[in-house]
mmCIF file of C-alpha atoms and ligand atoms in Angstrom:
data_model
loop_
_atom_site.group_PDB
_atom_site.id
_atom_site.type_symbol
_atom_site.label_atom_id
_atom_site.label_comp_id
_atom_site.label_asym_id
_atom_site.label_seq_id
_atom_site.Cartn_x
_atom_site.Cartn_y
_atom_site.Cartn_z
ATOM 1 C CA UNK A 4 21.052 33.037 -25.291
ATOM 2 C CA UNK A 5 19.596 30.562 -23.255
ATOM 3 C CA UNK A 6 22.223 28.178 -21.644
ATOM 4 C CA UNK A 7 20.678 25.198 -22.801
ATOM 5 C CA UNK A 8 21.032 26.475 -26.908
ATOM 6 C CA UNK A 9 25.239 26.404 -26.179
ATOM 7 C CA UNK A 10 25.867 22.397 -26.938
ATOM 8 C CA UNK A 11 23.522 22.647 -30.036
ATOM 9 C CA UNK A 12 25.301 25.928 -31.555
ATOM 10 C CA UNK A 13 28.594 24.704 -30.609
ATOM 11 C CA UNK A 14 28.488 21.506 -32.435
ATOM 12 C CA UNK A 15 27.307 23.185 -35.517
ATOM 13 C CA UNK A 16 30.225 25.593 -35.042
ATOM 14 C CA UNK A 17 32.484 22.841 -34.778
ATOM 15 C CA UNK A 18 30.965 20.544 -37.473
ATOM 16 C CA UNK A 19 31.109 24.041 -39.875
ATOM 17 C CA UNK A 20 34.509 24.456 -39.618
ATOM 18 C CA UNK A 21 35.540 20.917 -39.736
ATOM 19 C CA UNK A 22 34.125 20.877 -42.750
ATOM 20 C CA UNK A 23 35.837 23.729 -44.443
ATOM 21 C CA UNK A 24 39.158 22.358 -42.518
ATOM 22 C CA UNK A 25 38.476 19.348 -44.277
ATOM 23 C CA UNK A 26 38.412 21.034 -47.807
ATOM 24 C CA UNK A 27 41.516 23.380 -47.078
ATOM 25 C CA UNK A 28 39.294 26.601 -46.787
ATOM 26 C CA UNK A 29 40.659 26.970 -42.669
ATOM 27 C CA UNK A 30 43.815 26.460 -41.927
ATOM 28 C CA UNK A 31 44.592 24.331 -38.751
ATOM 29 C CA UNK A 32 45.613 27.123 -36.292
ATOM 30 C CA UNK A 33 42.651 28.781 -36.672
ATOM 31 C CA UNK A 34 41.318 25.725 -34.616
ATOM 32 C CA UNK A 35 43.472 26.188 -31.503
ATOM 33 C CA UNK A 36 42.056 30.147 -30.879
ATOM 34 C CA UNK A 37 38.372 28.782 -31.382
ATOM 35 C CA UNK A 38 38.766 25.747 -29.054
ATOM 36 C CA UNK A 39 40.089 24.063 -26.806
ATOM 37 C CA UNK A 40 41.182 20.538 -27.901
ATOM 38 C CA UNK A 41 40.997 17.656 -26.042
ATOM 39 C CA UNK A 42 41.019 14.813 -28.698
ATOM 40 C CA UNK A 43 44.271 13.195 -29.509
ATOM 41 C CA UNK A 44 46.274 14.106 -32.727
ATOM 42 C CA UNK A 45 46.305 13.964 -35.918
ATOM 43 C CA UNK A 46 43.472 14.438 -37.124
ATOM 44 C CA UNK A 47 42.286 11.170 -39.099
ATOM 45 C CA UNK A 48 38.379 10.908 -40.268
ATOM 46 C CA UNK A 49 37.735 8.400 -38.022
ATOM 47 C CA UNK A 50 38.343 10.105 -35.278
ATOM 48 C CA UNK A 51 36.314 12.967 -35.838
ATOM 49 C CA UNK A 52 33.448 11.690 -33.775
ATOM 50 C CA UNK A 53 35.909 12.700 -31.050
ATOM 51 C CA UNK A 54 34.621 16.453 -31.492
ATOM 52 C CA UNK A 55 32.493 15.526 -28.967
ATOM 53 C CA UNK A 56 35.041 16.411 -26.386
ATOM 54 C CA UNK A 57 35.915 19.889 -28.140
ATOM 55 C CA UNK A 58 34.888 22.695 -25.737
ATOM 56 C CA UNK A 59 34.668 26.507 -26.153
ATOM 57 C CA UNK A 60 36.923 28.281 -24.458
ATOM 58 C CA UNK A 61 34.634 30.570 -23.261
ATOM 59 C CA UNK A 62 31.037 30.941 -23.138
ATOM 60 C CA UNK A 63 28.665 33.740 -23.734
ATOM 61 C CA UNK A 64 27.427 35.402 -20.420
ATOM 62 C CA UNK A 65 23.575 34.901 -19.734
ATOM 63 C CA UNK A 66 21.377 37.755 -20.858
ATOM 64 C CA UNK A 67 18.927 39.437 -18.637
ATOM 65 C CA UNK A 68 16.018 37.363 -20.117
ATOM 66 C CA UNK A 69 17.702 34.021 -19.550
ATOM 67 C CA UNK A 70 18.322 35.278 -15.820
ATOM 68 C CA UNK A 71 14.978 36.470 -15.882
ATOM 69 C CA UNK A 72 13.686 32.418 -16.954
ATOM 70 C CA UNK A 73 15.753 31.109 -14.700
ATOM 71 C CA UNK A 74 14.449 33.021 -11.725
ATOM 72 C CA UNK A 75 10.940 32.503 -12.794
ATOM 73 C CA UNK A 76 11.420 28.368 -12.916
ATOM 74 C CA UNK A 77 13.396 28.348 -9.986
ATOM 75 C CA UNK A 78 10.744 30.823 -8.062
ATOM 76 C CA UNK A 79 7.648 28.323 -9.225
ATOM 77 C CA UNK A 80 9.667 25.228 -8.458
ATOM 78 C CA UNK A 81 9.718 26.683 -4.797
ATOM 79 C CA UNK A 82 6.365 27.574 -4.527
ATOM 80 C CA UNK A 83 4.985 24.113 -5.636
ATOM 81 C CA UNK A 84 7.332 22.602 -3.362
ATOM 82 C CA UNK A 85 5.935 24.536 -0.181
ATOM 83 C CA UNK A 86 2.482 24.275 -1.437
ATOM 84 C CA UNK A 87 2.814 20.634 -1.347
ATOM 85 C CA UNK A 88 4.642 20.728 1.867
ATOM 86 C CA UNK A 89 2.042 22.573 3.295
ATOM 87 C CA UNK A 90 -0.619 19.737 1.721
ATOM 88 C CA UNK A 91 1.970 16.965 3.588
ATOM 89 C CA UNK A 92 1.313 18.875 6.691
ATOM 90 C CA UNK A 93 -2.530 19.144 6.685
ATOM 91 C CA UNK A 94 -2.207 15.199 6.184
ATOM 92 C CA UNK A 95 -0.339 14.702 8.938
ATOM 93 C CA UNK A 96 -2.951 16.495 10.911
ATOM 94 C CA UNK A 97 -6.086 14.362 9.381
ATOM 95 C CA UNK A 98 -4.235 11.163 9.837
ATOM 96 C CA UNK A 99 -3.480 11.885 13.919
ATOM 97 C CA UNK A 100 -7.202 12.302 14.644
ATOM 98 C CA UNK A 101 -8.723 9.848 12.410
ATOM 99 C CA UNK A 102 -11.162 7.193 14.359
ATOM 100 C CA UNK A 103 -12.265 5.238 11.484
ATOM 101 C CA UNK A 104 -11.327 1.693 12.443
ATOM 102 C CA UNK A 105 -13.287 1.213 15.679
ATOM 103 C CA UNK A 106 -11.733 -1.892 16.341
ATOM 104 C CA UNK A 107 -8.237 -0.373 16.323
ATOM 105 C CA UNK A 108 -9.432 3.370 17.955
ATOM 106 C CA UNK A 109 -10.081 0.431 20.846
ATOM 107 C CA UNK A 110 -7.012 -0.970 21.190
ATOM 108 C CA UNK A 111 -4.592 1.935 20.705
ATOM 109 C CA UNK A 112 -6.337 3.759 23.623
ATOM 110 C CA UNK A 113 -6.598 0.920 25.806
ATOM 111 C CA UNK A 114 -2.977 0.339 24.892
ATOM 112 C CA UNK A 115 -1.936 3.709 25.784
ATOM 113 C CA UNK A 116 -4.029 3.844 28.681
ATOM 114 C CA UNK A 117 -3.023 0.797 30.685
ATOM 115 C CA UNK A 118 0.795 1.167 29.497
ATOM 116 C CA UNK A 119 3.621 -1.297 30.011
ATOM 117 C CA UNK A 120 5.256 -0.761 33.249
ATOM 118 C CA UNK A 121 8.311 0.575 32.262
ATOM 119 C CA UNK A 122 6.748 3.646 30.528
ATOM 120 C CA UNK A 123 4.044 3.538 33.044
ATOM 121 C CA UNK A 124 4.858 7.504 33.375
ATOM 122 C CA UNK A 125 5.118 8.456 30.533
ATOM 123 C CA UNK A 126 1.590 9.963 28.182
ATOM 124 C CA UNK A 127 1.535 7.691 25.497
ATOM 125 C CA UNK A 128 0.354 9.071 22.096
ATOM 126 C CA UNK A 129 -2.139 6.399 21.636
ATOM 127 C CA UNK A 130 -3.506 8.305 18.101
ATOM 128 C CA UNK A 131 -2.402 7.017 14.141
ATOM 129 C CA UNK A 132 1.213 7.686 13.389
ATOM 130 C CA UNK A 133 1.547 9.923 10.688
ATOM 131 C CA UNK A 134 4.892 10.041 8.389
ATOM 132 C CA UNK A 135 8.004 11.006 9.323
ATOM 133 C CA UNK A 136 11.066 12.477 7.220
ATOM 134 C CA UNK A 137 12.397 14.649 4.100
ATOM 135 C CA UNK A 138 9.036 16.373 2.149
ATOM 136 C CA UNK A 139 12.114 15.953 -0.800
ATOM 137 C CA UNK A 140 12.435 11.939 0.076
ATOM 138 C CA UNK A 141 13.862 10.382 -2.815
ATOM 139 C CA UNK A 142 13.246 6.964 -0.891
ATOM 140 C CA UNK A 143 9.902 6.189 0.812
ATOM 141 C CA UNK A 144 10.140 3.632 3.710
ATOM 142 C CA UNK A 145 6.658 1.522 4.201
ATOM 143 C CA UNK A 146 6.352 -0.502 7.219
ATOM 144 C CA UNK A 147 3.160 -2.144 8.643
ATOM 145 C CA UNK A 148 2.052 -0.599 10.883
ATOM 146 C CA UNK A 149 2.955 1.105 14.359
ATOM 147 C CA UNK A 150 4.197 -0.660 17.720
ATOM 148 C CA UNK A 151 1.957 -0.416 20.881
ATOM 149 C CA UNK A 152 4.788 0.447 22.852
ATOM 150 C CA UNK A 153 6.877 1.948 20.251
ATOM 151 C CA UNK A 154 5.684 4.408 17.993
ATOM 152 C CA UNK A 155 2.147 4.145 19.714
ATOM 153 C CA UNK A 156 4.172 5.539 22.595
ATOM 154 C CA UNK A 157 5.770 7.668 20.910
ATOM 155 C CA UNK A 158 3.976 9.265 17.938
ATOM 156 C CA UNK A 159 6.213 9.044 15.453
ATOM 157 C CA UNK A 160 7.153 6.134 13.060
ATOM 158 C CA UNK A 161 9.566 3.574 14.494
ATOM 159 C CA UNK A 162 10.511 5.106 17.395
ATOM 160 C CA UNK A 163 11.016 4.152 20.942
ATOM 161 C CA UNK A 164 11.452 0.373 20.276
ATOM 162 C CA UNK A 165 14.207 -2.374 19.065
ATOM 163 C CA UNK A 166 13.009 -2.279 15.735
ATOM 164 C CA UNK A 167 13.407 1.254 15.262
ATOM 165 C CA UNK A 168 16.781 1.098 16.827
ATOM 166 C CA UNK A 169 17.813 -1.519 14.062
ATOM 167 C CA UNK A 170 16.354 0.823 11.190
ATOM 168 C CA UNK A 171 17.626 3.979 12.069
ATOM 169 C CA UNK A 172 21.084 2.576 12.848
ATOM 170 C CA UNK A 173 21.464 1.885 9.786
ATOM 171 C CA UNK A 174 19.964 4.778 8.025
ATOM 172 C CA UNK A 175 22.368 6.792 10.132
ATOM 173 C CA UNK A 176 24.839 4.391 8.171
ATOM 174 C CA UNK A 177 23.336 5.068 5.302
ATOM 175 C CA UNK A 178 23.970 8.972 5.883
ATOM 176 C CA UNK A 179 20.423 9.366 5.831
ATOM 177 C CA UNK A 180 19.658 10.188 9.530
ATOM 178 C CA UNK A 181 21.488 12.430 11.575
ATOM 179 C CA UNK A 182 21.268 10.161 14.114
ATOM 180 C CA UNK A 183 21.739 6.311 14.881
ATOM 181 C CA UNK A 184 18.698 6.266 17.375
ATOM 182 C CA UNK A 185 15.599 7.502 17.647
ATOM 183 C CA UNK A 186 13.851 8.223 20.669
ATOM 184 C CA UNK A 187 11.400 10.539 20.862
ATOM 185 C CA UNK A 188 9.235 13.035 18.478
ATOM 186 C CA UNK A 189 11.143 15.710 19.993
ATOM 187 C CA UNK A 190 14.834 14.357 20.192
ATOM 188 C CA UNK A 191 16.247 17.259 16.766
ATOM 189 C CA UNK A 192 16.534 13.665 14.811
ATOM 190 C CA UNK A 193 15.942 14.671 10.960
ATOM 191 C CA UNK A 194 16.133 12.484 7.971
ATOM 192 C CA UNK A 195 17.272 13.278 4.387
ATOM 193 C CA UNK A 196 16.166 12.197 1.281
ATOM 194 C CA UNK A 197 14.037 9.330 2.819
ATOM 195 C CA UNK A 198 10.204 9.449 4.401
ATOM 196 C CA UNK A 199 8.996 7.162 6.872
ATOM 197 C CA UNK A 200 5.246 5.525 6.782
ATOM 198 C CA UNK A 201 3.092 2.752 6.813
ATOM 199 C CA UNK A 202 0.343 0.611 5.280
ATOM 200 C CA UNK A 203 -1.581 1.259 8.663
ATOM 201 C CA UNK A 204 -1.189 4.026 11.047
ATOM 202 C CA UNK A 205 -3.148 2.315 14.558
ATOM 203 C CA UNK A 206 -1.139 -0.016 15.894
ATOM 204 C CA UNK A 207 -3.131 -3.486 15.498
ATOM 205 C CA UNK A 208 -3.202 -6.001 18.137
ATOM 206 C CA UNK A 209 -0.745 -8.589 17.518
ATOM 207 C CA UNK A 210 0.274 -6.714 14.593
ATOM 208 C CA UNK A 211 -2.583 -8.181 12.578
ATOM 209 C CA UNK A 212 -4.257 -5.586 10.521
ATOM 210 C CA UNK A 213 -7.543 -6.869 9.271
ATOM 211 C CA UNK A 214 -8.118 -6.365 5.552
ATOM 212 C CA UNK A 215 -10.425 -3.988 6.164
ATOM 213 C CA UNK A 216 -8.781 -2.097 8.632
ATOM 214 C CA UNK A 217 -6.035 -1.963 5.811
ATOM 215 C CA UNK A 218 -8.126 -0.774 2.885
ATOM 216 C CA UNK A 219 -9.513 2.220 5.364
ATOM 217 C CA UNK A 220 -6.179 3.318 6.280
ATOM 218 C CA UNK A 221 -4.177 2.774 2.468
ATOM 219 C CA UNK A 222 -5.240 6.068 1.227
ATOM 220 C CA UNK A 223 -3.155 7.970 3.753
ATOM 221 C CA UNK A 224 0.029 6.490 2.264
ATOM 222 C CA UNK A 225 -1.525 7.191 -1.459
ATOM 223 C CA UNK A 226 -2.065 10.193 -0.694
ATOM 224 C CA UNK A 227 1.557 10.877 1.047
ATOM 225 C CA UNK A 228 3.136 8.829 -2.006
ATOM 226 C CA UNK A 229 1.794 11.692 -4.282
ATOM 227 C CA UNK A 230 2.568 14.467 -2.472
ATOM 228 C CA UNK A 231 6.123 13.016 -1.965
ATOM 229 C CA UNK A 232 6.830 13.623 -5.617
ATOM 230 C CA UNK A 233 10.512 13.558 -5.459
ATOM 231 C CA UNK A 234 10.441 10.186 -4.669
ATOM 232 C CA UNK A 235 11.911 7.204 -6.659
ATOM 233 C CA UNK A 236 11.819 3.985 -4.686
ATOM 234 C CA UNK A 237 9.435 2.741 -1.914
ATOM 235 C CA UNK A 238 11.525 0.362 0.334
ATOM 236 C CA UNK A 239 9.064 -2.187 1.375
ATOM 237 C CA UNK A 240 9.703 -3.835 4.750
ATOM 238 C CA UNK A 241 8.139 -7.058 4.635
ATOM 239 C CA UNK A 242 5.647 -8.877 3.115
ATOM 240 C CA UNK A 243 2.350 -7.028 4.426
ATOM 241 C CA UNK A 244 4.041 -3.511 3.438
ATOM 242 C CA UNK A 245 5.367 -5.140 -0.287
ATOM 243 C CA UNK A 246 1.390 -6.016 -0.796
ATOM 244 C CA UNK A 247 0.175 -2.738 0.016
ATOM 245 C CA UNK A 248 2.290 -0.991 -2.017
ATOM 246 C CA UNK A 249 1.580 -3.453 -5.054
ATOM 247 C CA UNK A 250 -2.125 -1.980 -4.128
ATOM 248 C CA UNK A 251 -1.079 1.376 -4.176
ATOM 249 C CA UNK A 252 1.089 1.417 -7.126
ATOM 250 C CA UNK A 253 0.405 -1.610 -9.421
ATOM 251 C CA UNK A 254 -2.785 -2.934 -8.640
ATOM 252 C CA UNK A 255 -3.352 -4.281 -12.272
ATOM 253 C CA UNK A 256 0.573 -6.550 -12.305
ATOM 254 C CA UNK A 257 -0.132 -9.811 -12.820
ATOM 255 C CA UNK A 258 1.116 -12.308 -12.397
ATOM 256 C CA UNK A 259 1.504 -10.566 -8.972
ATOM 257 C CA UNK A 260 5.105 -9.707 -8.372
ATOM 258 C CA UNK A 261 6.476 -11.786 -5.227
ATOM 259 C CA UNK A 262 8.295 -9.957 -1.792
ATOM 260 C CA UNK A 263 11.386 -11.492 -1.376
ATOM 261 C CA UNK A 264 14.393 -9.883 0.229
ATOM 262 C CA UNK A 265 15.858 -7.687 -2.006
ATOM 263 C CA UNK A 266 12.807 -8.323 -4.256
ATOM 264 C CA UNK A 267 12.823 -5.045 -6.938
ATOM 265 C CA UNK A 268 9.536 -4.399 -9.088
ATOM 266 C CA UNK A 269 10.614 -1.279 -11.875
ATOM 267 C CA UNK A 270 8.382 1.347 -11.762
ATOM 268 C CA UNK A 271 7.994 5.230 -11.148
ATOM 269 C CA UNK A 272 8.162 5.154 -8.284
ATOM 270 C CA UNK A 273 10.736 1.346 -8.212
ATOM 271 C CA UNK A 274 9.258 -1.082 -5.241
ATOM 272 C CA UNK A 275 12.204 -2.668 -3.109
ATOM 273 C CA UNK A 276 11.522 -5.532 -0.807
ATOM 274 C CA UNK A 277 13.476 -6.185 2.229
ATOM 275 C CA UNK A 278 12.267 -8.251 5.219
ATOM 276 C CA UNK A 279 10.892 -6.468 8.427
ATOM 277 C CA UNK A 280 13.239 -4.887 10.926
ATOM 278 C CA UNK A 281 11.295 -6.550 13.582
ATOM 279 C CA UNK A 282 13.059 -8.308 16.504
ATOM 280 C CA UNK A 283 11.749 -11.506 15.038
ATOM 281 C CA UNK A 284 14.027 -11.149 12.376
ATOM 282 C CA UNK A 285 17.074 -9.586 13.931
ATOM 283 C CA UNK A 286 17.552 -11.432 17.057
ATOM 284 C CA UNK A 287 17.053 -14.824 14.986
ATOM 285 C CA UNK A 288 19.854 -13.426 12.136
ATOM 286 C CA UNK A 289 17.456 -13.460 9.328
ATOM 287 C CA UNK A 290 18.114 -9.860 8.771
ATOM 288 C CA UNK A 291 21.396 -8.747 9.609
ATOM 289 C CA UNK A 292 23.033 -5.330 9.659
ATOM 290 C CA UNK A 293 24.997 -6.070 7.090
ATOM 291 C CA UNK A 294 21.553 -7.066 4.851
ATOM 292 C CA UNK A 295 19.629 -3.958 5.913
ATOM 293 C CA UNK A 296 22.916 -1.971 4.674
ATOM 294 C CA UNK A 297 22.765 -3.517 1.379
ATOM 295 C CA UNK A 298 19.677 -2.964 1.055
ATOM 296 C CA UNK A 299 19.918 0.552 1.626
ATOM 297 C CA UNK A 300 22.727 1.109 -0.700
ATOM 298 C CA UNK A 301 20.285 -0.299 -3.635
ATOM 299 C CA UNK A 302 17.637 1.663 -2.333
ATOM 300 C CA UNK A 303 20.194 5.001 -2.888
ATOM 301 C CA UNK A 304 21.021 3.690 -5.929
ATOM 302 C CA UNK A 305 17.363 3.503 -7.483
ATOM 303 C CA UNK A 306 16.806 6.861 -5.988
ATOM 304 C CA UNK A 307 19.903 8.301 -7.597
ATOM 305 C CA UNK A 308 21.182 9.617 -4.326
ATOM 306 C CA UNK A 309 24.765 9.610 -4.268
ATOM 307 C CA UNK A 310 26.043 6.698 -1.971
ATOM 308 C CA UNK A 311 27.954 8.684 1.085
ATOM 309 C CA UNK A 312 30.551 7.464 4.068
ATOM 310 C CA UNK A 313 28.310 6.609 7.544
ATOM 311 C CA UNK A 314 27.607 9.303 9.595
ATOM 312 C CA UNK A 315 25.046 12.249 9.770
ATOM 313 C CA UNK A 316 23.527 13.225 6.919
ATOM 314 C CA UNK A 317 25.092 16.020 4.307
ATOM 315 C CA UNK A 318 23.049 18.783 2.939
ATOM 316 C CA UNK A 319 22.044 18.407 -0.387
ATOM 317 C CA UNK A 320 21.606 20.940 -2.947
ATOM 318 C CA UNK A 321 18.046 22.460 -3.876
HETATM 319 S S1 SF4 B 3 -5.995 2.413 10.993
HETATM 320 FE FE1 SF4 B 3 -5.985 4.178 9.648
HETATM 321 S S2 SF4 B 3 -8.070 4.372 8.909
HETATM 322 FE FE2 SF4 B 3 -8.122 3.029 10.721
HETATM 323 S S3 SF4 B 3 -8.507 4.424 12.451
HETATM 324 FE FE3 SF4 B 3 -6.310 4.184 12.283
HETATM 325 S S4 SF4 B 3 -5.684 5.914 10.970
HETATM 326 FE FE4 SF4 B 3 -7.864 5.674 10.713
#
C-alpha cells in the first residue's frame, strides 16, 4: 500500500467502527486495541470530529512496489535537479564572456585595466558577473548591477566591497552564508537556500545602466530565475532591481506595484523590496542592520525556510 492511501483508509476505519460503536454493535474496548486515543473522554457526538487525532498504532510496512515508486520519484527528482544544475552552469559560462553592450565591454575593461591603487596588483576580472549561491535557492537576491572595484574586481556578486560586507553580514545572520564576509571567488564561502544576481552583469559607470543596456542583459536573470525553480521570493534591493523584476515576472501589473522598503508583491515566485545595501544607504542610517535583518527574516518566511539562530549555515535535507 502506498503510504499516502494510510490517512484515507484509516479514517474510514475509524468512521466504520464509530458507527457501529454508536449503534451498540462494538463494544468500547475493542477501540483501545485498534487505536490509540488521543481525544479526551467520554465520548459525546460533538466531539467526534476529534477522531481526527486517532492514530493507528501501527502501520503497514511498505511493499516492494511502493519502495520501488519511491526510488523511481526520488531517482528523477535528482536527475532533473543536476540537469538543471548543469543548465545553471553553462549560463554562468555565456554570461562571463558576453560583449553585447559595447558601451559597458568599454568601461569594465578600462576599469579593470587602470585599477584603483589599492588593488593596483591585483588581475581584476573586468568580465559580467554571473550568479552566485544555492542551485536549490529558495530566495533569489537581485541587485543592480556589479561594482567596478568590487565584484568587477572580483568576479563574483557583491564581493570585495562595503556593500557586500553589509549583505553578507547579515546573511551570515540570517544562517544563510557560512560566512559574515566575502572576499574573494575563491575564499570556501557557500550560501544556502539563497542565489545571488543582478538586473545587469557589467558594471555601469556611475552605476547608471542605460535602458538598453538593461533590456540586453535581463534575460540572463530570466533565464537563471527559471532554472532556479526552487525558488519562492526574489528579494529586490532597490528600486532599479524591484523594476526589473516587475519586467521579468509581472510585466502586465498595473497599476504598477511601487518599491518601497519592505514593499511585498504576491506571486510565484513573491517580489520583496528592500532598499540597496549600498554605502549611500548604510553610512547615512537609511538602512540599518537591524532593517536588512528584518528583511531577511520575511524573506525566509515567504520562502518557507525555517528561521534559524545566526551563524553558519545548517544543512538542509534533500
Ligand atoms: S551588461 Fe549584460 S548584456 Fe551587456 S555586455 Fe554585460 S553581460 Fe552582456
Amino acid at each position: 500500500m502506498h503510504p499516502e492511501a494510510l490517512p484515507s483508509l484509516f479514517t474510514i476505519a475509524a468512521s466504520n467502527t464509530l458507527a457501529q460503536m454508536a449503534v451498540g454493535l462494538v463494544p468500547l474496548a475493542s477501540l483501545a486495541s485498534a487505536f490509540s486515543v488521543t481525544a479526551t473522554w467520554p465520548w459525546t457526538p460533538e466531539k467526534l470530529p476529534l477522531l481526527a487525532v486517532l492514530e493507528p498504532v501501527s502501520e503497514q510496512p511498505p511493499t516492494a512496489a511502493d519502495r520501488k515508486r519511491a526510488e523511481t520519484m526520488s531517482a528523477t527528482r535528482r536527475t532533473t535537479q543536476s540537469l538543471r544544475d548543469g543548465e545553471l552552469a553553462a549560463l554562468t559560462g555565456e554570461i562571463a564572456t558576453c560583449r553585447r553592450c559595447p558601451r559597458l565591454v568599454a568601461w569594465r575593461e578600462q576599469v579593470a585595466r587602470e585599477k584603483r591603487a589599492a588593488y593596483r596588483d591585483e588581475e581584476y576580472w573586468g568580465r559580467p558577473v554571473p550568479g552566485f549561491g544555492d542551485p536549490r535557492a529558495r530566495i533569489a537576491i537581485l541587485g543592480l548591477a556589479p561594482a567596478a572595484h568590487g565584484a568587477n574586481r572580483t568576479g563574483r556578486m557583491f564581493t570585495g566591497d562595503r556593500s557586500g560586507e553589509f549583505l553578507y553580514a547579515a546573511l551570515w545572520r540570517a544562517g544563510i552564508a557560512s560566512a559574515p564576509r566575502s572576499r574573494s571567488r575563491d575564499d570556501g564561502l557557500r550560501l544556502s537556500g539563497a542565489y545571488i544576481t543582478a538586473a545587469v552583469r557589467c558594471a555601469p559607470p556611475a552605476n547608471r545602466p542605460a535602458p538598453d543596456e538593461r533590456d540586453n542583459c535581463l534575460g540572463f536573470a530570466r533565464r537563471e530565475l527559471e532554472l532556479l525553480a526552487d525558488v519562492r521570493v526574489v528579494l529586490c534591493l532597490g528600486a532599479f532591481a524591484w523594476d526589473a523584476a516587475l519586467r521579468i515576472l509581472a510585466p502586465a501589473a498595473r497599476p504598477r506595484p511601487s518599491f518601497a522598503h519592505g514593499a511585498e508583491l504576491a506571486g510565484a515566485p513573491a517580489l520583496l523590496g528592500s532598499y540597496h545595501v549600498s554605502q549611500q544607504n548604510t553610512f547615512t542610517g537609511r538602512l540599518t542592520e537591524a532593517m536588512l535583518d528584518r528583511v531577511l527574516a520575511r524573506a525566509r518566511e515567504l520562502a518557507e525556510l525555517p528561521v534559524t539562530a545566526p551563524g553558519p549555515p545548517r544543512r538542509r535535507r534533500r
